[in-house]
């Protein structure tokens, strides 16, 4: 059963390659898997270096989103005034399309790397913020009453009750935001690449599409897909390990 995804993938690749051969599809229209592997083998260092650049932006954005999302969720849980002030702006940020504001961010920030991180953070922020806020509100009311009965201070209730209750929610949001941070980094790199900033794997995709180097473009897309899958499963494994150590899962 665990080999089913790999077998299905191999079957799909074989059918894809056979269809390209049988129909004599031009490589500039749809390259086959062998052509894509050949394009990667022709420049593995360049493509992997570009992938590393994209992942650096992704992890930086994920870290910033985790810090900001967690801090704002805690502030909302601690103060109704903070909730009234923060929540509408967080929702507005979540529904703002990144391609519309990315050019402005790149112009305003100036530094290409920081601008890319800001763009990716905007995409990755909301799931962490919303999940953590839900987790902080999920503490059992009877335990909250018990803490008050024993005279616990607000910060003690937060540290000993609400934050532990929010941990599974935060880790779930982190897994979702990991993929979104990668998407945000790619979108930001595409916009930056259009403006002349050569950075990351998305720029290689843009460059290959302009030159009609479809196998190279598909090789870059495959690398991004693999990176997204590994990131998702990696964050999920880290989350399960943390919860097991805390006796939650």
PDB file of C-alpha atoms in Angstrom:
ATOM      1  CA  UNK A   1       0.000   0.000   0.000  1.00  0.00           C
ATOM      2  CA  UNK A   2       2.810   2.425   0.833  1.00  0.00           C
ATOM      3  CA  UNK A   3       4.294   1.923  -2.645  1.00  0.00           C
ATOM      4  CA  UNK A   4       1.035   2.887  -4.376  1.00  0.00           C
ATOM      5  CA  UNK A   5       1.944   6.591  -4.916  1.00  0.00           C
ATOM      6  CA  UNK A   6       5.368   5.703  -6.370  1.00  0.00           C
ATOM      7  CA  UNK A   7       3.917   3.037  -8.669  1.00  0.00           C
ATOM      8  CA  UNK A   8       1.179   5.384  -9.837  1.00  0.00           C
ATOM      9  CA  UNK A   9       3.780   8.081 -10.525  1.00  0.00           C
ATOM     10  CA  UNK A  10       5.970   5.703 -12.530  1.00  0.00           C
ATOM     11  CA  UNK A  11       2.964   4.539 -14.557  1.00  0.00           C
ATOM     12  CA  UNK A  12       1.959   8.139 -15.289  1.00  0.00           C
ATOM     13  CA  UNK A  13       5.517   8.990 -16.387  1.00  0.00           C
ATOM     14  CA  UNK A  14       5.677   5.940 -18.638  1.00  0.00           C
ATOM     15  CA  UNK A  15       2.353   6.826 -20.279  1.00  0.00           C
ATOM     16  CA  UNK A  16       3.495  10.431 -20.682  1.00  0.00           C
ATOM     17  CA  UNK A  17       6.734   9.396 -22.385  1.00  0.00           C
ATOM     18  CA  UNK A  18       4.912   6.903 -24.610  1.00  0.00           C
ATOM     19  CA  UNK A  19       2.358   9.519 -25.667  1.00  0.00           C
ATOM     20  CA  UNK A  20       5.118  11.981 -26.584  1.00  0.00           C
ATOM     21  CA  UNK A  21       6.913   9.335 -28.673  1.00  0.00           C
ATOM     22  CA  UNK A  22       3.797   8.003 -30.404  1.00  0.00           C
ATOM     23  CA  UNK A  23       2.329  11.418 -31.248  1.00  0.00           C
ATOM     24  CA  UNK A  24       5.729  12.924 -32.105  1.00  0.00           C
ATOM     25  CA  UNK A  25       5.023  15.935 -29.906  1.00  0.00           C
ATOM     26  CA  UNK A  26       7.650  18.659 -30.396  1.00  0.00           C
ATOM     27  CA  UNK A  27       9.855  19.183 -27.373  1.00  0.00           C
ATOM     28  CA  UNK A  28       9.025  22.895 -27.315  1.00  0.00           C
ATOM     29  CA  UNK A  29       5.324  22.012 -26.914  1.00  0.00           C
ATOM     30  CA  UNK A  30       5.542  19.209 -24.345  1.00  0.00           C
ATOM     31  CA  UNK A  31       8.828  17.554 -23.392  1.00  0.00           C
ATOM     32  CA  UNK A  32       8.810  13.972 -22.187  1.00  0.00           C
ATOM     33  CA  UNK A  33      10.197  12.842 -18.845  1.00  0.00           C
ATOM     34  CA  UNK A  34      13.483  11.730 -20.485  1.00  0.00           C
ATOM     35  CA  UNK A  35      13.996  15.192 -22.002  1.00  0.00           C
ATOM     36  CA  UNK A  36      13.290  16.775 -18.622  1.00  0.00           C
ATOM     37  CA  UNK A  37      15.838  14.516 -16.907  1.00  0.00           C
ATOM     38  CA  UNK A  38      18.328  15.367 -19.651  1.00  0.00           C
ATOM     39  CA  UNK A  39      17.764  19.102 -19.088  1.00  0.00           C
ATOM     40  CA  UNK A  40      18.427  18.682 -15.386  1.00  0.00           C
ATOM     41  CA  UNK A  41      21.541  16.571 -16.051  1.00  0.00           C
ATOM     42  CA  UNK A  42      22.855  19.327 -18.352  1.00  0.00           C
ATOM     43  CA  UNK A  43      22.915  21.892 -15.525  1.00  0.00           C
ATOM     44  CA  UNK A  44      22.298  20.312 -12.098  1.00  0.00           C
ATOM     45  CA  UNK A  45      24.459  22.809 -10.203  1.00  0.00           C
ATOM     46  CA  UNK A  46      22.707  25.849 -11.658  1.00  0.00           C
ATOM     47  CA  UNK A  47      19.210  24.510 -11.005  1.00  0.00           C
ATOM     48  CA  UNK A  48      19.991  23.273  -7.493  1.00  0.00           C
ATOM     49  CA  UNK A  49      21.681  26.563  -6.617  1.00  0.00           C
ATOM     50  CA  UNK A  50      18.589  28.424  -7.794  1.00  0.00           C
ATOM     51  CA  UNK A  51      16.416  26.059  -5.741  1.00  0.00           C
ATOM     52  CA  UNK A  52      18.554  26.771  -2.662  1.00  0.00           C
ATOM     53  CA  UNK A  53      17.971  30.493  -3.190  1.00  0.00           C
ATOM     54  CA  UNK A  54      14.211  29.970  -3.369  1.00  0.00           C
ATOM     55  CA  UNK A  55      14.222  27.753  -0.273  1.00  0.00           C
ATOM     56  CA  UNK A  56      16.240  30.347   1.646  1.00  0.00           C
ATOM     57  CA  UNK A  57      13.499  32.898   0.959  1.00  0.00           C
ATOM     58  CA  UNK A  58      10.857  30.295   1.865  1.00  0.00           C
ATOM     59  CA  UNK A  59      12.332  29.396   5.255  1.00  0.00           C
ATOM     60  CA  UNK A  60      13.065  33.024   6.127  1.00  0.00           C
ATOM     61  CA  UNK A  61       9.462  33.947   5.319  1.00  0.00           C
ATOM     62  CA  UNK A  62       8.120  30.962   7.260  1.00  0.00           C
ATOM     63  CA  UNK A  63      10.155  31.967  10.316  1.00  0.00           C
ATOM     64  CA  UNK A  64       8.965  35.581  10.159  1.00  0.00           C
ATOM     65  CA  UNK A  65       5.352  34.468   9.613  1.00  0.00           C
ATOM     66  CA  UNK A  66       5.573  32.095  12.593  1.00  0.00           C
ATOM     67  CA  UNK A  67       6.922  34.819  14.877  1.00  0.00           C
ATOM     68  CA  UNK A  68       4.479  37.506  13.737  1.00  0.00           C
ATOM     69  CA  UNK A  69       1.474  35.186  13.517  1.00  0.00           C
ATOM     70  CA  UNK A  70       2.109  33.666  16.928  1.00  0.00           C
ATOM     71  CA  UNK A  71       2.780  37.024  18.598  1.00  0.00           C
ATOM     72  CA  UNK A  72      -0.333  38.656  17.136  1.00  0.00           C
ATOM     73  CA  UNK A  73      -2.488  35.675  18.069  1.00  0.00           C
ATOM     74  CA  UNK A  74      -1.208  35.849  21.660  1.00  0.00           C
ATOM     75  CA  UNK A  75      -1.869  39.596  21.750  1.00  0.00           C
ATOM     76  CA  UNK A  76      -5.430  38.994  20.532  1.00  0.00           C
ATOM     77  CA  UNK A  77      -5.977  36.307  23.153  1.00  0.00           C
ATOM     78  CA  UNK A  78      -4.716  38.599  25.909  1.00  0.00           C
ATOM     79  CA  UNK A  79      -6.663  41.731  24.960  1.00  0.00           C
ATOM     80  CA  UNK A  80     -10.025  42.374  23.328  1.00  0.00           C
ATOM     81  CA  UNK A  81      -8.740  45.763  22.214  1.00  0.00           C
ATOM     82  CA  UNK A  82      -5.848  44.066  20.407  1.00  0.00           C
ATOM     83  CA  UNK A  83      -8.308  41.631  18.824  1.00  0.00           C
ATOM     84  CA  UNK A  84     -10.477  44.461  17.536  1.00  0.00           C
ATOM     85  CA  UNK A  85      -7.407  46.248  16.170  1.00  0.00           C
ATOM     86  CA  UNK A  86      -5.561  43.282  14.610  1.00  0.00           C
ATOM     87  CA  UNK A  87      -8.175  40.920  13.198  1.00  0.00           C
ATOM     88  CA  UNK A  88      -9.624  43.124  10.402  1.00  0.00           C
ATOM     89  CA  UNK A  89      -6.137  43.986   9.118  1.00  0.00           C
ATOM     90  CA  UNK A  90      -5.072  40.339   9.194  1.00  0.00           C
ATOM     91  CA  UNK A  91      -8.103  39.378   7.107  1.00  0.00           C
ATOM     92  CA  UNK A  92      -7.455  42.252   4.695  1.00  0.00           C
ATOM     93  CA  UNK A  93      -3.864  41.075   4.292  1.00  0.00           C
ATOM     94  CA  UNK A  94      -5.032  37.527   3.618  1.00  0.00           C
ATOM     95  CA  UNK A  95      -7.391  38.484   0.783  1.00  0.00           C
ATOM     96  CA  UNK A  96      -4.969  40.893  -0.917  1.00  0.00           C
ATOM     97  CA  UNK A  97      -3.602  39.275  -4.120  1.00  0.00           C
ATOM     98  CA  UNK A  98       0.185  39.076  -3.950  1.00  0.00           C
ATOM     99  CA  UNK A  99       0.837  39.709  -7.680  1.00  0.00           C
ATOM    100  CA  UNK A 100      -0.937  43.054  -7.322  1.00  0.00           C
ATOM    101  CA  UNK A 101       1.233  44.347  -4.478  1.00  0.00           C
ATOM    102  CA  UNK A 102       4.532  42.507  -5.069  1.00  0.00           C
ATOM    103  CA  UNK A 103       5.860  45.130  -7.542  1.00  0.00           C
ATOM    104  CA  UNK A 104       5.174  47.869  -4.992  1.00  0.00           C
ATOM    105  CA  UNK A 105       6.881  45.933  -2.206  1.00  0.00           C
ATOM    106  CA  UNK A 106       9.945  45.320  -4.377  1.00  0.00           C
ATOM    107  CA  UNK A 107      10.145  49.037  -5.211  1.00  0.00           C
ATOM    108  CA  UNK A 108       9.556  50.230  -1.640  1.00  0.00           C
ATOM    109  CA  UNK A 109      11.884  47.788   0.117  1.00  0.00           C
ATOM    110  CA  UNK A 110      14.758  48.089  -2.327  1.00  0.00           C
ATOM    111  CA  UNK A 111      16.778  45.092  -1.158  1.00  0.00           C
ATOM    112  CA  UNK A 112      15.743  42.159  -3.415  1.00  0.00           C
ATOM    113  CA  UNK A 113      16.105  39.406  -0.808  1.00  0.00           C
ATOM    114  CA  UNK A 114      14.215  41.293   1.903  1.00  0.00           C
ATOM    115  CA  UNK A 115      11.490  42.216  -0.587  1.00  0.00           C
ATOM    116  CA  UNK A 116      11.055  38.550  -1.568  1.00  0.00           C
ATOM    117  CA  UNK A 117      10.846  37.534   2.096  1.00  0.00           C
ATOM    118  CA  UNK A 118       8.202  40.203   2.764  1.00  0.00           C
ATOM    119  CA  UNK A 119       6.103  38.993  -0.179  1.00  0.00           C
ATOM    120  CA  UNK A 120       6.327  35.347   0.881  1.00  0.00           C
ATOM    121  CA  UNK A 121       5.572  36.269   4.511  1.00  0.00           C
ATOM    122  CA  UNK A 122       2.324  37.956   3.468  1.00  0.00           C
ATOM    123  CA  UNK A 123       1.144  34.693   1.889  1.00  0.00           C
ATOM    124  CA  UNK A 124       2.311  32.462   4.758  1.00  0.00           C
ATOM    125  CA  UNK A 125       1.135  34.657   7.639  1.00  0.00           C
ATOM    126  CA  UNK A 126      -2.606  34.055   7.867  1.00  0.00           C
ATOM    127  CA  UNK A 127      -2.803  30.260   8.444  1.00  0.00           C
ATOM    128  CA  UNK A 128      -0.323  30.533  11.312  1.00  0.00           C
ATOM    129  CA  UNK A 129      -2.144  33.512  12.771  1.00  0.00           C
ATOM    130  CA  UNK A 130      -5.634  32.016  12.454  1.00  0.00           C
ATOM    131  CA  UNK A 131      -4.688  28.522  13.652  1.00  0.00           C
ATOM    132  CA  UNK A 132      -2.789  29.829  16.664  1.00  0.00           C
ATOM    133  CA  UNK A 133      -5.658  32.152  17.586  1.00  0.00           C
ATOM    134  CA  UNK A 134      -8.084  29.213  17.381  1.00  0.00           C
ATOM    135  CA  UNK A 135      -5.768  27.096  19.520  1.00  0.00           C
ATOM    136  CA  UNK A 136      -5.461  29.774  22.200  1.00  0.00           C
ATOM    137  CA  UNK A 137      -9.256  29.957  22.377  1.00  0.00           C
ATOM    138  CA  UNK A 138      -9.615  26.168  22.588  1.00  0.00           C
ATOM    139  CA  UNK A 139      -8.493  25.806  26.222  1.00  0.00           C
ATOM    140  CA  UNK A 140     -11.278  24.135  28.270  1.00  0.00           C
ATOM    141  CA  UNK A 141     -13.349  26.780  30.133  1.00  0.00           C
ATOM    142  CA  UNK A 142     -13.353  24.703  33.323  1.00  0.00           C
ATOM    143  CA  UNK A 143      -9.546  24.750  33.413  1.00  0.00           C
ATOM    144  CA  UNK A 144      -9.596  28.488  32.850  1.00  0.00           C
ATOM    145  CA  UNK A 145     -11.965  28.827  35.818  1.00  0.00           C
ATOM    146  CA  UNK A 146      -9.685  26.598  37.887  1.00  0.00           C
ATOM    147  CA  UNK A 147      -6.670  28.807  37.144  1.00  0.00           C
ATOM    148  CA  UNK A 148      -8.651  31.874  38.213  1.00  0.00           C
ATOM    149  CA  UNK A 149      -9.856  30.099  41.349  1.00  0.00           C
ATOM    150  CA  UNK A 150      -6.262  29.465  42.416  1.00  0.00           C
ATOM    151  CA  UNK A 151      -5.316  33.075  41.738  1.00  0.00           C
ATOM    152  CA  UNK A 152      -3.135  32.494  38.665  1.00  0.00           C
ATOM    153  CA  UNK A 153      -1.968  35.631  36.947  1.00  0.00           C
ATOM    154  CA  UNK A 154      -2.870  36.282  33.333  1.00  0.00           C
ATOM    155  CA  UNK A 155       0.626  35.467  32.087  1.00  0.00           C
ATOM    156  CA  UNK A 156       0.612  32.205  34.067  1.00  0.00           C
ATOM    157  CA  UNK A 157      -2.699  31.174  32.493  1.00  0.00           C
ATOM    158  CA  UNK A 158      -1.285  32.022  29.089  1.00  0.00           C
ATOM    159  CA  UNK A 159       1.980  30.117  29.613  1.00  0.00           C
ATOM    160  CA  UNK A 160       0.596  27.055  31.387  1.00  0.00           C
ATOM    161  CA  UNK A 161      -2.830  26.616  29.806  1.00  0.00           C
ATOM    162  CA  UNK A 162      -3.447  28.515  26.586  1.00  0.00           C
ATOM    163  CA  UNK A 163      -0.058  28.117  24.877  1.00  0.00           C
ATOM    164  CA  UNK A 164       0.108  24.321  25.410  1.00  0.00           C
ATOM    165  CA  UNK A 165      -3.457  24.041  24.113  1.00  0.00           C
ATOM    166  CA  UNK A 166      -2.516  26.070  21.040  1.00  0.00           C
ATOM    167  CA  UNK A 167       0.612  24.057  20.155  1.00  0.00           C
ATOM    168  CA  UNK A 168      -1.104  21.442  17.903  1.00  0.00           C
ATOM    169  CA  UNK A 169      -2.955  24.230  16.097  1.00  0.00           C
ATOM    170  CA  UNK A 170       0.243  26.214  15.626  1.00  0.00           C
ATOM    171  CA  UNK A 171       2.066  23.192  14.188  1.00  0.00           C
ATOM    172  CA  UNK A 172      -0.826  22.487  11.836  1.00  0.00           C
ATOM    173  CA  UNK A 173      -0.719  26.092  10.663  1.00  0.00           C
ATOM    174  CA  UNK A 174       3.047  25.831  10.231  1.00  0.00           C
ATOM    175  CA  UNK A 175       2.624  22.879   7.869  1.00  0.00           C
ATOM    176  CA  UNK A 176       0.060  24.763   5.784  1.00  0.00           C
ATOM    177  CA  UNK A 177       2.132  27.932   5.744  1.00  0.00           C
ATOM    178  CA  UNK A 178       5.240  26.041   4.625  1.00  0.00           C
ATOM    179  CA  UNK A 179       3.696  25.335   1.229  1.00  0.00           C
ATOM    180  CA  UNK A 180       2.236  28.823   1.011  1.00  0.00           C
ATOM    181  CA  UNK A 181       5.622  30.386   1.793  1.00  0.00           C
ATOM    182  CA  UNK A 182       7.104  28.449  -1.130  1.00  0.00           C
ATOM    183  CA  UNK A 183       4.289  29.623  -3.402  1.00  0.00           C
ATOM    184  CA  UNK A 184       4.770  33.194  -2.211  1.00  0.00           C
ATOM    185  CA  UNK A 185       8.511  33.015  -2.829  1.00  0.00           C
ATOM    186  CA  UNK A 186       7.939  31.726  -6.371  1.00  0.00           C
ATOM    187  CA  UNK A 187       5.362  34.419  -7.191  1.00  0.00           C
ATOM    188  CA  UNK A 188       7.616  37.137  -5.780  1.00  0.00           C
ATOM    189  CA  UNK A 189      10.598  35.805  -7.761  1.00  0.00           C
ATOM    190  CA  UNK A 190       8.538  35.803 -10.961  1.00  0.00           C
ATOM    191  CA  UNK A 191       7.619  39.457 -10.397  1.00  0.00           C
ATOM    192  CA  UNK A 192      11.196  40.334  -9.453  1.00  0.00           C
ATOM    193  CA  UNK A 193      12.501  38.435 -12.483  1.00  0.00           C
ATOM    194  CA  UNK A 194      10.216  40.431 -14.756  1.00  0.00           C
ATOM    195  CA  UNK A 195      11.754  43.548 -13.247  1.00  0.00           C
ATOM    196  CA  UNK A 196      15.325  42.424 -13.822  1.00  0.00           C
ATOM    197  CA  UNK A 197      16.196  40.769 -10.490  1.00  0.00           C
ATOM    198  CA  UNK A 198      17.746  37.392 -11.366  1.00  0.00           C
ATOM    199  CA  UNK A 199      17.104  35.240  -8.316  1.00  0.00           C
ATOM    200  CA  UNK A 200      15.791  31.793  -7.517  1.00  0.00           C
ATOM    201  CA  UNK A 201      14.264  28.911  -9.388  1.00  0.00           C
ATOM    202  CA  UNK A 202      11.239  30.920 -10.502  1.00  0.00           C
ATOM    203  CA  UNK A 203      13.538  33.203 -12.471  1.00  0.00           C
ATOM    204  CA  UNK A 204      15.006  30.129 -14.193  1.00  0.00           C
ATOM    205  CA  UNK A 205      11.464  29.120 -15.169  1.00  0.00           C
ATOM    206  CA  UNK A 206      10.812  32.582 -16.550  1.00  0.00           C
ATOM    207  CA  UNK A 207      14.109  32.603 -18.409  1.00  0.00           C
ATOM    208  CA  UNK A 208      13.514  29.160 -19.924  1.00  0.00           C
ATOM    209  CA  UNK A 209       9.993  30.085 -21.043  1.00  0.00           C
ATOM    210  CA  UNK A 210      11.302  33.176 -22.841  1.00  0.00           C
ATOM    211  CA  UNK A 211      13.858  31.031 -24.665  1.00  0.00           C
ATOM    212  CA  UNK A 212      11.344  28.217 -25.343  1.00  0.00           C
ATOM    213  CA  UNK A 213      13.595  25.811 -23.403  1.00  0.00           C
ATOM    214  CA  UNK A 214      10.650  23.709 -22.265  1.00  0.00           C
ATOM    215  CA  UNK A 215      12.648  20.754 -20.863  1.00  0.00           C
ATOM    216  CA  UNK A 216      14.637  23.122 -18.621  1.00  0.00           C
ATOM    217  CA  UNK A 217      11.446  24.876 -17.546  1.00  0.00           C
ATOM    218  CA  UNK A 218       9.791  21.565 -16.688  1.00  0.00           C
ATOM    219  CA  UNK A 219      12.918  20.458 -14.811  1.00  0.00           C
ATOM    220  CA  UNK A 220      12.671  23.575 -12.648  1.00  0.00           C
ATOM    221  CA  UNK A 221       8.945  22.958 -12.089  1.00  0.00           C
ATOM    222  CA  UNK A 222       9.628  19.368 -11.037  1.00  0.00           C
ATOM    223  CA  UNK A 223      12.266  20.562  -8.561  1.00  0.00           C
ATOM    224  CA  UNK A 224       9.753  23.001  -7.077  1.00  0.00           C
ATOM    225  CA  UNK A 225       7.122  20.267  -6.786  1.00  0.00           C
ATOM    226  CA  UNK A 226       9.570  17.913  -5.069  1.00  0.00           C
ATOM    227  CA  UNK A 227      10.672  20.706  -2.730  1.00  0.00           C
ATOM    228  CA  UNK A 228       7.045  21.410  -1.817  1.00  0.00           C
ATOM    229  CA  UNK A 229       6.325  17.743  -1.094  1.00  0.00           C
ATOM    230  CA  UNK A 230       9.460  17.339   1.023  1.00  0.00           C
ATOM    231  CA  UNK A 231       8.693  20.566   2.900  1.00  0.00           C
ATOM    232  CA  UNK A 232       5.142  19.470   3.658  1.00  0.00           C
ATOM    233  CA  UNK A 233       6.114  16.011   4.887  1.00  0.00           C
ATOM    234  CA  UNK A 234       9.136  17.383   6.764  1.00  0.00           C
ATOM    235  CA  UNK A 235       7.092  19.936   8.696  1.00  0.00           C
ATOM    236  CA  UNK A 236       4.466  17.287   9.387  1.00  0.00           C
ATOM    237  CA  UNK A 237       7.129  14.926  10.790  1.00  0.00           C
ATOM    238  CA  UNK A 238       8.613  17.689  12.959  1.00  0.00           C
ATOM    239  CA  UNK A 239       5.154  18.528  14.289  1.00  0.00           C
ATOM    240  CA  UNK A 240       4.396  14.905  15.169  1.00  0.00           C
ATOM    241  CA  UNK A 241       7.776  14.534  16.890  1.00  0.00           C
ATOM    242  CA  UNK A 242       7.162  17.636  19.022  1.00  0.00           C
ATOM    243  CA  UNK A 243       3.672  16.491  19.991  1.00  0.00           C
ATOM    244  CA  UNK A 244       4.883  12.981  20.861  1.00  0.00           C
ATOM    245  CA  UNK A 245       7.559  14.408  23.139  1.00  0.00           C
ATOM    246  CA  UNK A 246       4.916  16.462  24.886  1.00  0.00           C
ATOM    247  CA  UNK A 247       2.631  13.428  25.188  1.00  0.00           C
ATOM    248  CA  UNK A 248      -0.053  14.966  22.941  1.00  0.00           C
ATOM    249  CA  UNK A 249       0.222  12.497  20.047  1.00  0.00           C
TER     250      UNK A 249
END
